Coordinates of C-alpha atoms and ligand atoms in Angstrom, one line a residue:
M1 CA 19.3 -229.4 -4.4
G2 CA 22.0 -231.8 -3.4
L3 CA 24.4 -231.6 -6.4
I4 CA 27.9 -232.9 -6.7
P5 CA 30.3 -229.8 -7.0
Y6 CA 30.8 -228.6 -10.5
K7 CA 33.7 -230.1 -12.4
N8 CA 34.6 -229.7 -16.0
E9 CA 33.7 -232.5 -18.4
E10 CA 36.7 -234.7 -19.1
Y11 CA 38.0 -235.0 -22.7
L12 CA 38.0 -238.3 -24.5
D13 CA 41.3 -240.1 -24.8
W14 CA 42.0 -240.8 -28.4
S15 CA 44.8 -243.1 -27.7
D16 CA 42.2 -245.5 -26.2
K17 CA 41.3 -248.1 -29.0
E18 CA 37.8 -248.5 -27.7
T19 CA 37.1 -244.7 -27.9
V20 CA 38.5 -244.7 -31.4
E21 CA 36.2 -247.6 -32.3
K22 CA 33.2 -245.8 -30.6
M23 CA 33.9 -242.9 -32.8
R24 CA 34.2 -244.8 -36.0
A25 CA 30.9 -246.6 -35.2
A26 CA 29.2 -243.2 -34.7
L27 CA 30.6 -241.8 -38.0
N28 CA 29.2 -244.9 -39.9
E29 CA 25.7 -244.5 -38.2
V30 CA 25.6 -240.8 -38.6
G31 CA 26.9 -241.3 -42.2
D32 CA 23.7 -243.3 -43.0
E33 CA 21.6 -240.4 -41.6
L34 CA 23.1 -237.7 -44.0
G35 CA 20.9 -235.6 -46.2
R36 CA 17.6 -235.8 -44.0
S37 CA 15.3 -232.9 -43.7
Y38 CA 15.0 -230.8 -40.6
P39 CA 12.0 -228.5 -40.1
A40 CA 11.8 -225.5 -37.8
I41 CA 10.2 -226.4 -34.4
I42 CA 7.8 -223.8 -33.1
G43 CA 5.6 -224.4 -30.0
G44 CA 6.8 -228.1 -30.1
K45 CA 5.4 -228.5 -33.6
P46 CA 7.5 -229.0 -36.8
V47 CA 7.0 -226.1 -39.3
E48 CA 7.8 -226.4 -43.0
T49 CA 9.1 -223.3 -44.7
D50 CA 9.3 -222.2 -48.3
G51 CA 13.1 -221.6 -48.3
E52 CA 15.6 -224.5 -47.5
I53 CA 19.3 -224.5 -46.4
F54 CA 21.5 -227.2 -47.9
S55 CA 24.0 -227.8 -45.3
V56 CA 27.1 -229.5 -46.7
N57 CA 30.4 -231.1 -45.4
P58 CA 33.1 -228.6 -45.7
A59 CA 35.6 -231.4 -46.2
N60 CA 33.5 -232.7 -49.2
P61 CA 31.0 -229.9 -50.2
S62 CA 29.2 -232.3 -52.6
Q63 CA 27.9 -234.3 -49.6
V64 CA 24.7 -232.8 -48.2
V65 CA 24.6 -233.2 -44.4
G66 CA 21.1 -232.1 -44.1
R67 CA 18.4 -230.1 -45.7
V68 CA 17.1 -227.5 -43.2
A69 CA 14.1 -225.3 -43.1
A70 CA 15.0 -221.7 -43.8
A71 CA 12.7 -219.5 -41.7
G72 CA 11.3 -216.3 -43.1
E73 CA 9.2 -213.5 -41.4
R74 CA 6.1 -215.7 -41.2
E75 CA 7.9 -218.2 -39.0
A76 CA 9.8 -215.5 -37.1
D77 CA 6.4 -214.1 -36.2
M78 CA 5.0 -217.4 -35.2
A79 CA 7.9 -218.1 -33.1
L80 CA 7.9 -214.6 -31.3
E81 CA 4.1 -215.1 -30.6
T82 CA 4.7 -218.6 -29.2
A83 CA 7.7 -217.6 -27.0
T84 CA 5.7 -214.5 -25.7
K85 CA 2.9 -217.0 -24.5
A86 CA 5.2 -219.5 -23.3
F87 CA 6.9 -216.8 -21.2
E88 CA 3.9 -216.4 -18.8
S89 CA 4.3 -220.1 -17.4
W90 CA 7.9 -220.6 -17.8
S91 CA 8.9 -217.4 -16.1
R92 CA 6.8 -218.7 -13.1
T93 CA 8.4 -222.1 -13.1
A94 CA 10.6 -222.7 -10.1
P95 CA 14.3 -222.0 -10.8
E96 CA 15.2 -225.5 -9.3
A97 CA 12.7 -227.0 -12.1
R98 CA 14.5 -225.0 -14.8
A99 CA 17.9 -226.1 -13.5
R100 CA 16.7 -229.7 -13.7
V101 CA 16.1 -229.4 -17.4
L102 CA 19.7 -228.3 -17.8
L103 CA 21.0 -231.0 -15.8
R104 CA 19.2 -233.7 -17.8
A105 CA 20.1 -232.0 -21.0
A106 CA 23.8 -232.5 -19.8
A107 CA 23.1 -236.1 -19.0
I108 CA 21.4 -236.7 -22.5
M109 CA 24.5 -235.0 -24.1
R110 CA 26.8 -237.3 -22.3
R111 CA 24.8 -240.3 -23.5
R112 CA 24.7 -239.0 -27.1
K113 CA 28.2 -237.8 -27.0
F114 CA 29.8 -240.0 -29.9
E115 CA 26.7 -239.4 -32.3
M116 CA 26.8 -235.7 -31.7
L117 CA 30.6 -235.6 -32.2
A118 CA 30.0 -237.2 -35.4
W119 CA 27.7 -234.5 -36.6
E120 CA 30.4 -232.0 -35.7
V121 CA 32.8 -234.0 -38.0
Y122 CA 30.5 -234.0 -40.9
E123 CA 28.9 -230.5 -40.6
G124 CA 31.5 -228.7 -38.9
G125 CA 34.7 -230.3 -40.4
K126 CA 36.1 -230.6 -36.9
P127 CA 39.0 -232.9 -36.0
W128 CA 37.9 -235.3 -33.3
A129 CA 39.8 -233.7 -30.4
E130 CA 38.3 -230.3 -31.4
A131 CA 34.9 -231.7 -31.6
D132 CA 35.2 -233.3 -28.1
A133 CA 36.6 -230.1 -26.5
Q134 CA 33.9 -228.0 -27.7
F135 CA 31.1 -230.7 -26.9
A136 CA 32.5 -230.9 -23.3
E137 CA 32.2 -227.0 -23.1
A138 CA 28.5 -227.5 -24.1
I139 CA 28.1 -229.9 -21.2
D140 CA 30.0 -227.7 -18.8
F141 CA 27.7 -224.8 -19.8
L142 CA 24.6 -226.8 -18.9
E143 CA 26.2 -228.1 -15.5
Y144 CA 27.6 -224.6 -14.4
Y145 CA 24.5 -222.5 -15.4
A146 CA 22.2 -224.8 -13.4
R147 CA 24.3 -224.4 -10.4
E148 CA 24.6 -220.6 -11.1
M149 CA 20.8 -220.3 -11.1
L150 CA 20.6 -222.1 -7.8
R151 CA 23.1 -219.7 -6.3
L152 CA 21.2 -216.7 -7.5
K153 CA 17.6 -217.8 -7.1
D154 CA 16.9 -216.0 -4.0
G155 CA 18.9 -213.0 -4.9
V156 CA 21.9 -211.7 -3.2
E157 CA 22.6 -210.0 0.1
I158 CA 22.4 -206.3 0.5
Y159 CA 22.1 -204.1 3.6
S160 CA 18.8 -202.9 5.2
V161 CA 18.4 -199.7 7.4
P162 CA 16.8 -200.3 10.8
G163 CA 13.0 -200.9 10.9
E164 CA 13.2 -201.9 7.1
E165 CA 13.9 -205.1 5.1
S166 CA 15.6 -204.5 1.7
R167 CA 15.7 -207.3 -0.6
Y168 CA 17.5 -207.6 -4.0
F169 CA 16.6 -210.4 -6.4
Y170 CA 16.2 -211.2 -10.0
Q171 CA 13.4 -211.9 -12.4
P172 CA 13.2 -213.3 -15.9
M173 CA 13.2 -210.7 -18.7
G174 CA 11.1 -212.1 -21.6
V175 CA 11.8 -213.4 -25.0
G176 CA 15.4 -213.7 -26.0
V177 CA 16.5 -214.2 -29.5
I178 CA 19.7 -216.2 -29.5
I179 CA 22.0 -215.9 -32.6
A180 CA 25.0 -218.2 -32.7
P181 CA 28.1 -218.6 -34.9
W182 CA 29.2 -221.8 -36.7
N183 CA 32.6 -222.3 -35.1
F184 CA 31.5 -223.9 -31.9
P185 CA 28.1 -224.9 -33.2
T186 CA 27.2 -226.9 -30.0
A187 CA 28.9 -225.1 -27.3
I188 CA 28.1 -221.6 -28.0
L189 CA 24.5 -222.4 -29.0
T190 CA 23.9 -224.4 -26.0
G191 CA 25.6 -222.0 -23.7
M192 CA 23.8 -219.0 -24.8
S193 CA 20.4 -220.7 -24.9
S194 CA 20.8 -222.5 -21.6
A195 CA 21.7 -219.3 -19.9
A196 CA 18.6 -217.6 -21.2
L197 CA 16.3 -220.4 -20.3
V198 CA 17.4 -221.2 -16.7
T199 CA 17.0 -217.6 -15.8
G200 CA 13.2 -218.1 -16.8
N201 CA 13.1 -216.6 -20.4
T202 CA 11.7 -218.1 -23.4
V203 CA 13.9 -218.2 -26.6
I204 CA 14.1 -218.1 -30.3
M205 CA 17.2 -220.2 -31.2
K206 CA 18.7 -219.4 -34.5
P207 CA 21.9 -221.3 -35.3
S208 CA 24.2 -220.3 -38.1
E209 CA 23.2 -221.5 -41.6
F210 CA 26.4 -223.4 -42.0
T211 CA 25.7 -225.5 -38.8
S212 CA 22.0 -225.8 -38.9
V213 CA 21.8 -229.5 -38.6
I214 CA 23.8 -229.4 -35.3
G215 CA 21.4 -226.7 -34.2
A216 CA 18.5 -229.1 -34.9
K217 CA 20.3 -231.8 -32.7
V218 CA 20.8 -229.2 -29.9
A219 CA 17.2 -228.2 -30.0
E220 CA 16.3 -232.0 -30.0
V221 CA 18.3 -232.4 -26.7
F222 CA 16.4 -229.5 -25.0
A223 CA 13.0 -231.0 -26.0
E224 CA 14.1 -234.5 -24.9
A225 CA 15.3 -232.9 -21.5
G226 CA 11.6 -232.0 -21.0
L227 CA 11.6 -228.3 -21.7
P228 CA 7.8 -227.4 -22.1
E229 CA 6.6 -226.7 -25.8
G230 CA 7.0 -223.1 -26.8
V231 CA 9.9 -222.3 -24.4
L232 CA 12.6 -222.9 -26.9
N233 CA 11.6 -222.3 -30.5
F234 CA 14.1 -223.6 -33.2
L235 CA 14.3 -221.1 -35.9
P236 CA 17.0 -222.0 -38.5
G237 CA 17.3 -219.5 -41.3
Y238 CA 19.7 -217.1 -43.1
G239 CA 20.6 -214.4 -40.8
S240 CA 20.5 -211.8 -43.6
E241 CA 16.8 -212.9 -44.2
V242 CA 15.4 -213.4 -40.8
G243 CA 17.7 -211.6 -38.4
D244 CA 16.7 -208.0 -38.7
Y245 CA 13.1 -209.0 -38.2
L246 CA 13.8 -210.8 -34.9
V247 CA 16.0 -208.3 -33.6
Q248 CA 13.7 -205.2 -34.4
D249 CA 10.4 -206.8 -33.3
P250 CA 8.9 -205.1 -30.2
R251 CA 8.2 -208.5 -28.7
T252 CA 11.9 -209.3 -28.3
R253 CA 13.1 -208.4 -24.9
F254 CA 16.9 -209.2 -25.4
I255 CA 19.3 -210.4 -28.0
S256 CA 22.2 -212.7 -27.1
F257 CA 24.7 -212.8 -30.1
T258 CA 27.9 -214.2 -30.8
G259 CA 29.5 -213.7 -34.2
S260 CA 31.2 -211.1 -36.3
V261 CA 31.8 -207.4 -35.5
K262 CA 29.7 -206.4 -38.5
T263 CA 26.7 -208.4 -37.5
G264 CA 27.1 -207.6 -33.8
L265 CA 27.1 -203.7 -34.6
R266 CA 24.1 -204.1 -36.7
I267 CA 22.1 -205.8 -34.1
N268 CA 23.2 -203.3 -31.7
E269 CA 22.1 -200.4 -33.9
L270 CA 18.6 -202.0 -34.9
A271 CA 17.9 -203.0 -31.3
A272 CA 18.4 -199.6 -30.0
W273 CA 15.3 -198.1 -31.8
Q274 CA 11.9 -198.2 -29.9
I275 CA 9.4 -199.7 -32.2
E276 CA 5.8 -199.0 -31.8
K277 CA 4.3 -200.9 -28.8
Q278 CA 7.9 -201.6 -27.6
R279 CA 8.0 -200.9 -23.7
W280 CA 11.6 -201.6 -22.9
I281 CA 15.1 -200.9 -23.9
K282 CA 16.3 -204.1 -25.5
R283 CA 19.3 -205.6 -23.9
C284 CA 22.3 -206.7 -26.2
I285 CA 24.7 -209.2 -25.1
V286 CA 27.2 -209.1 -28.2
E287 CA 30.4 -211.1 -28.3
T288 CA 32.4 -210.8 -31.5
G289 CA 35.8 -211.4 -33.0
G290 CA 39.4 -211.1 -32.2
K291 CA 43.1 -210.3 -33.5
D292 CA 44.6 -212.1 -30.5
A293 CA 48.3 -211.8 -29.9
M294 CA 51.1 -213.9 -28.1
V295 CA 53.9 -211.8 -26.8
I296 CA 57.2 -213.9 -26.4
D297 CA 60.1 -212.2 -24.5
D298 CA 63.6 -212.9 -24.3
S299 CA 63.4 -214.6 -21.0
A300 CA 60.8 -217.2 -22.1
D301 CA 60.9 -221.0 -22.4
L302 CA 61.2 -220.8 -26.1
D303 CA 60.4 -224.4 -27.2
D304 CA 57.1 -224.3 -24.9
A305 CA 56.3 -220.9 -26.5
A306 CA 56.6 -222.1 -29.9
A307 CA 54.5 -225.2 -29.3
D308 CA 51.8 -223.2 -27.6
I309 CA 51.8 -220.5 -30.5
V310 CA 51.2 -223.3 -32.9
K311 CA 48.4 -224.9 -30.6
S312 CA 46.7 -221.5 -30.3
A313 CA 46.9 -220.5 -33.9
Y314 CA 45.9 -223.7 -35.7
G315 CA 43.4 -225.5 -33.4
N316 CA 40.1 -225.8 -35.5
A317 CA 42.0 -224.3 -38.5
G318 CA 42.4 -221.1 -36.7
Q319 CA 38.6 -220.6 -36.5
K320 CA 38.5 -219.5 -32.9
C321 CA 37.7 -216.1 -31.7
S322 CA 40.5 -216.8 -29.2
A323 CA 43.0 -218.0 -31.7
A324 CA 46.5 -216.6 -31.7
S325 CA 46.7 -214.6 -35.1
R326 CA 49.6 -212.6 -34.3
A327 CA 52.9 -213.9 -32.6
I328 CA 54.9 -210.9 -31.3
L329 CA 58.6 -212.0 -30.8
H330 CA 61.4 -210.2 -28.9
A331 CA 64.2 -209.4 -31.6
D332 CA 66.7 -211.5 -29.8
I333 CA 64.7 -214.6 -29.9
Y334 CA 62.9 -213.9 -33.2
D335 CA 64.7 -216.3 -35.3
E336 CA 64.8 -219.2 -33.0
V337 CA 61.2 -219.0 -32.1
L338 CA 60.2 -218.5 -35.7
S339 CA 62.0 -221.4 -37.0
S340 CA 60.5 -223.6 -34.3
V341 CA 56.9 -222.6 -35.0
V342 CA 57.5 -223.1 -38.7
E343 CA 58.8 -226.6 -38.1
K344 CA 55.9 -227.5 -35.6
A345 CA 53.3 -225.9 -37.9
Q346 CA 54.6 -227.9 -41.0
A347 CA 54.3 -231.0 -39.1
L348 CA 50.5 -230.7 -38.4
K349 CA 48.5 -233.2 -40.2
V350 CA 45.8 -231.5 -42.4
G351 CA 42.9 -233.3 -44.0
V352 CA 39.6 -235.0 -43.8
P353 CA 38.9 -235.4 -40.2
N354 CA 38.2 -239.1 -40.3
D355 CA 40.9 -240.4 -37.9
P356 CA 42.1 -239.0 -34.6
E357 CA 45.5 -238.0 -36.1
V358 CA 44.2 -235.4 -38.2
Y359 CA 44.9 -231.9 -36.4
M360 CA 43.5 -229.6 -38.9
G361 CA 40.3 -230.0 -41.0
P362 CA 38.8 -227.7 -43.7
V363 CA 37.4 -224.3 -43.0
I364 CA 33.8 -224.1 -42.7
S365 CA 32.5 -222.8 -46.0
E366 CA 33.0 -221.5 -49.5
P367 CA 32.7 -217.8 -48.5
Q368 CA 35.2 -218.5 -45.5
F369 CA 37.6 -220.2 -48.0
E370 CA 37.4 -217.4 -50.3
K371 CA 38.0 -214.9 -47.4
V372 CA 41.0 -216.6 -46.1
S373 CA 42.3 -217.0 -49.7
G374 CA 42.0 -213.4 -50.2
Y375 CA 44.0 -212.5 -47.0
I376 CA 46.7 -215.0 -48.2
E377 CA 47.2 -213.0 -51.4
T378 CA 47.1 -209.8 -49.2
G379 CA 49.7 -211.3 -47.0
K380 CA 52.0 -212.0 -50.0
D381 CA 51.9 -208.4 -51.0
E382 CA 52.4 -207.2 -47.4
G383 CA 55.3 -209.4 -46.2
E384 CA 57.1 -212.6 -46.5
R385 CA 55.2 -215.8 -46.7
L386 CA 57.2 -218.1 -44.4
L387 CA 54.9 -221.1 -44.5
G388 CA 52.0 -222.2 -46.4
D389 CA 50.7 -223.2 -50.0
D390 CA 48.3 -221.4 -52.2
P391 CA 44.9 -222.8 -51.4
G392 CA 43.6 -225.5 -53.8
D393 CA 40.4 -226.4 -55.5
P394 CA 37.5 -225.6 -53.0
E395 CA 35.3 -228.3 -54.7
R396 CA 37.6 -230.8 -53.1
G397 CA 37.1 -229.5 -49.7
Y398 CA 37.8 -226.2 -48.2
F399 CA 41.3 -226.9 -46.9
I400 CA 43.9 -224.3 -46.3
T401 CA 47.4 -225.3 -45.0
P402 CA 49.0 -223.6 -42.0
T403 CA 50.2 -220.3 -43.2
I404 CA 52.7 -217.8 -41.6
F405 CA 53.6 -214.3 -42.7
G406 CA 56.5 -212.2 -41.4
V407 CA 54.9 -208.6 -41.5
D408 CA 55.0 -205.3 -39.9
P409 CA 52.3 -204.7 -37.1
E410 CA 50.3 -202.4 -39.3
A411 CA 49.9 -204.9 -42.1
R412 CA 46.2 -205.7 -42.9
V413 CA 46.9 -209.4 -42.1
A414 CA 48.1 -208.3 -38.6
Q415 CA 45.1 -206.0 -37.9
E416 CA 42.0 -207.7 -39.4
E417 CA 40.4 -210.8 -38.1
I418 CA 41.0 -213.7 -40.8
F419 CA 39.6 -216.5 -38.9
G420 CA 41.6 -219.1 -40.6
P421 CA 45.0 -220.8 -40.2
V422 CA 47.0 -217.6 -40.9
L423 CA 49.5 -216.4 -38.3
S424 CA 51.3 -213.0 -38.7
V425 CA 54.6 -212.9 -37.0
I426 CA 56.0 -209.6 -35.9
K427 CA 59.4 -208.4 -34.5
A428 CA 59.6 -206.2 -31.5
R429 CA 62.7 -204.3 -30.2
D430 CA 61.8 -205.0 -26.6
F431 CA 58.9 -205.9 -24.4
E432 CA 57.5 -202.6 -24.1
E433 CA 57.2 -202.4 -27.9
A434 CA 55.7 -205.8 -28.0
L435 CA 53.0 -204.9 -25.6
S436 CA 52.1 -201.8 -27.4
I437 CA 51.8 -203.8 -30.6
A438 CA 49.7 -206.4 -29.0
N439 CA 47.3 -203.6 -27.8
D440 CA 47.3 -201.7 -31.2
T441 CA 44.2 -203.2 -32.8
P442 CA 40.4 -202.3 -32.2
Y443 CA 40.0 -205.9 -30.9
G444 CA 40.7 -207.0 -27.2
L445 CA 39.6 -210.7 -26.8
T446 CA 42.4 -213.0 -25.7
G447 CA 46.2 -212.4 -25.4
G448 CA 49.2 -214.3 -24.0
V449 CA 52.7 -213.6 -22.7
Y450 CA 55.4 -216.0 -22.5
S451 CA 58.1 -214.7 -20.0
K452 CA 59.9 -215.6 -16.8
N453 CA 60.3 -211.8 -16.1
R454 CA 58.0 -211.1 -13.0
E455 CA 58.0 -207.3 -13.9
H456 CA 56.9 -208.2 -17.4
L457 CA 54.2 -210.5 -16.4
E458 CA 52.8 -208.0 -13.7
R459 CA 52.8 -205.2 -16.2
A460 CA 51.0 -207.4 -18.8
R461 CA 48.3 -208.3 -16.0
R462 CA 47.4 -204.7 -15.8
E463 CA 48.2 -203.3 -19.3
F464 CA 47.2 -206.2 -21.7
R465 CA 44.0 -204.8 -23.2
A466 CA 42.2 -208.2 -23.6
G467 CA 39.3 -209.8 -21.6
N468 CA 41.3 -213.2 -21.3
V469 CA 45.0 -212.8 -20.7
Y470 CA 47.1 -216.1 -20.4
F471 CA 50.7 -216.4 -19.2
N472 CA 53.0 -219.2 -20.2
R473 CA 50.4 -221.4 -21.8
S474 CA 48.2 -221.4 -24.9
I475 CA 45.4 -218.7 -25.3
T476 CA 42.6 -220.9 -26.4
G477 CA 40.1 -223.4 -25.0
A478 CA 38.7 -221.3 -22.0
L479 CA 37.1 -223.7 -19.6
V480 CA 33.6 -222.8 -18.2
G481 CA 33.6 -221.8 -14.7
V482 CA 37.3 -221.6 -14.6
Q483 CA 38.2 -219.1 -17.3
P484 CA 35.0 -216.9 -17.8
F485 CA 35.3 -215.6 -21.5
G486 CA 34.6 -212.4 -23.2
G487 CA 36.3 -209.5 -24.8
F488 CA 37.1 -205.8 -24.6
G489 CA 36.9 -203.0 -27.4
M490 CA 35.4 -204.3 -30.5
S491 CA 35.5 -207.8 -29.4
G492 CA 32.3 -207.4 -27.5
T493 CA 30.3 -206.5 -24.5
D494 CA 32.5 -208.5 -22.2
S495 CA 29.6 -210.7 -21.0
K496 CA 32.1 -213.3 -19.6
A497 CA 30.3 -216.4 -20.6
G498 CA 30.9 -219.4 -18.2
G499 CA 31.5 -216.9 -15.2
P500 CA 29.7 -215.6 -12.3
D501 CA 28.2 -212.4 -13.9
Y502 CA 26.7 -214.1 -16.9
L503 CA 23.4 -215.1 -15.8
P504 CA 22.5 -211.8 -14.2
L505 CA 22.8 -210.4 -17.8
H506 CA 19.6 -212.4 -18.7
M507 CA 17.4 -211.1 -15.8
L508 CA 16.1 -207.9 -14.2
A509 CA 17.3 -207.1 -10.9
K510 CA 14.7 -206.0 -8.4
T511 CA 14.9 -204.2 -5.2
V512 CA 12.0 -204.2 -2.9
I513 CA 12.0 -202.4 0.6
E514 CA 9.4 -202.9 3.2
R515 CA 9.1 -200.7 6.3
F516 CA 7.9 -202.6 9.4
Ligands
NAP601 P1 28.4 -213.9 -38.4 O1 28.6 -213.9 -39.9 O2 28.3 -212.5 -37.8 O3 27.1 -214.9 -38.0 C1 27.0 -215.0 -36.7 C2 25.3 -215.4 -36.5 O4 24.6 -214.2 -37.0 C3 25.0 -216.4 -37.5 O5 24.0 -217.2 -37.0 C4 24.3 -215.6 -38.7 O6 23.4 -216.1 -39.5 C5 23.7 -214.5 -38.0 N1 23.4 -213.2 -38.9 C6 23.9 -212.9 -40.0 N2 23.2 -211.7 -40.4 C7 22.4 -211.3 -39.4 C8 21.6 -210.2 -39.3 N3 21.5 -209.2 -40.0 N4 20.9 -210.2 -38.1 C9 20.9 -211.1 -37.2 N5 21.8 -212.3 -37.4 C10 22.5 -212.3 -38.4 O7 29.7 -214.5 -37.7 P2 30.2 -216.0 -38.2 O8 30.9 -216.0 -39.4 O9 29.0 -217.0 -38.0 O10 31.0 -216.3 -36.8 C11 32.4 -215.9 -36.8 C12 32.7 -214.6 -35.8 O11 32.3 -215.0 -34.7 C13 34.1 -214.5 -35.9 O12 34.3 -213.1 -35.9 C14 34.5 -214.9 -34.5 O13 35.5 -214.2 -33.9 C15 33.3 -214.7 -33.6 N6 33.2 -215.4 -32.5 C16 33.2 -214.9 -31.3 C17 33.2 -215.5 -30.2 C18 33.3 -214.8 -28.8 O14 33.0 -215.4 -27.8 N7 33.7 -213.6 -28.7 C19 33.1 -217.0 -30.1 C20 33.0 -217.5 -31.5 C21 32.9 -216.7 -32.6 P3 24.0 -217.0 -40.9 O15 24.9 -218.0 -40.5 O16 22.7 -217.6 -41.4 O17 24.5 -215.9 -41.7

């Protein structure tokens, strides 16, 4: 296939008046569509369910963004049956044809960009630039995995002994259950689904209950892109109600999950059991949380470091698995960096994301608001609050202002994933101690070092225990195909989404040897 070389989708320029106008127009148009109903889609047909999810705007919880079907076991069973049947033909469809569906989905997403961004704002509470960045990531996944499939379609080179031919190639696996979180509702759902689809599997796609409407829009794009009926089955629902059933069913071949450690471990455990009639060991791709640290040493450019700490900590209100939730500062520069971080964080505009200047919107939901509020109380007991207000009334939106605590490394707020705009700042005697503090959590997703000291950087290159380590820059916003993403330790199975090893996780590698 003659494709142009892969290139990351460009971000929109919010200083451009026309772009801002287009976004305002999209917000108005989508505003008129709020409150509609979305069924499950199984085998290309809408399926009504007994239950319903009321998905609300986190900036204004009395506003219903959409009413979405809540699948139960009956619908899960239908979806598994349909996906199993559809696998027979989709797995035999040429890889080029499968790749073309992804390329077409990318083109549709580009055409529908402003509309889809508006849904991100209403349902995800995302500021415009954040919505755009994660939407660009969704397009990147489609473009990148299409090309990756073309690279892998004939297998990879191995050696043969004289008189024989050895071939090593990949085959699709079966039915994949795709379970996504709410924080990158388009990107992660699209990325996990497209990887499973382009490799010839059929899928059951379950978005987070909090971003089910966006899930419906992603499913719509795949259908519009020409995916045959039954290849992707959209199954919105409450994870606690439908998740175990999907994971345990013997027809499920693999599970691709992104979310919390707790749910990820449960999936791993349930998937390990062999159920009657099950003829395989289920594969689990499980990517989870982080407690990501930025280490700043005494040689660093301090103003840049402070700016990147703020960017990494508060983008998307800290609701990124890659977010900096710990800043570990060398004692000699602690005061200077801290005061700069406080000053910069204080200046961030928090509010309803209805103009491009808003940097931080609400957190996603009431449970998330309660969880973060609880950690703010804990932080007040454990250390000194250096910035932040007590959270207000959640009925007026789930807003939490940028918060900073000065704490010891073993404080709960410095050890547990909060997933909100809360940063723990920790003082370290020297670089050695800073690195050891950074590595001392069960997680290992992202990390960063700000330093001009070559020895420190080389040491961190080897010893920083994280799947994605960044030097002298922010630690979020991994680019597909450029910064493959996935964590160590309790942060996941290190699947490296957006990287060269990702697609093979969705396939069976086969070796065939013929003697001549
Ligand atoms: P979550 O509560 O674990 O939910 C993730 C998904 O799992 C949702 O679709 C959820 O459905 C579903 N689920 C819940 N219980 C289930 C069960 N028993 N069986 C199967 N599925 C079940 O996580 P979240 O709060 O949505 O997401 C935030 C977490 O994701 C954070 O920890 C963050 O660090 C992590 N994350 C990691 C990455 C990465 O690449 N490593 C990227 C983004 C986010 P419901 O929504 O209906 O409950």
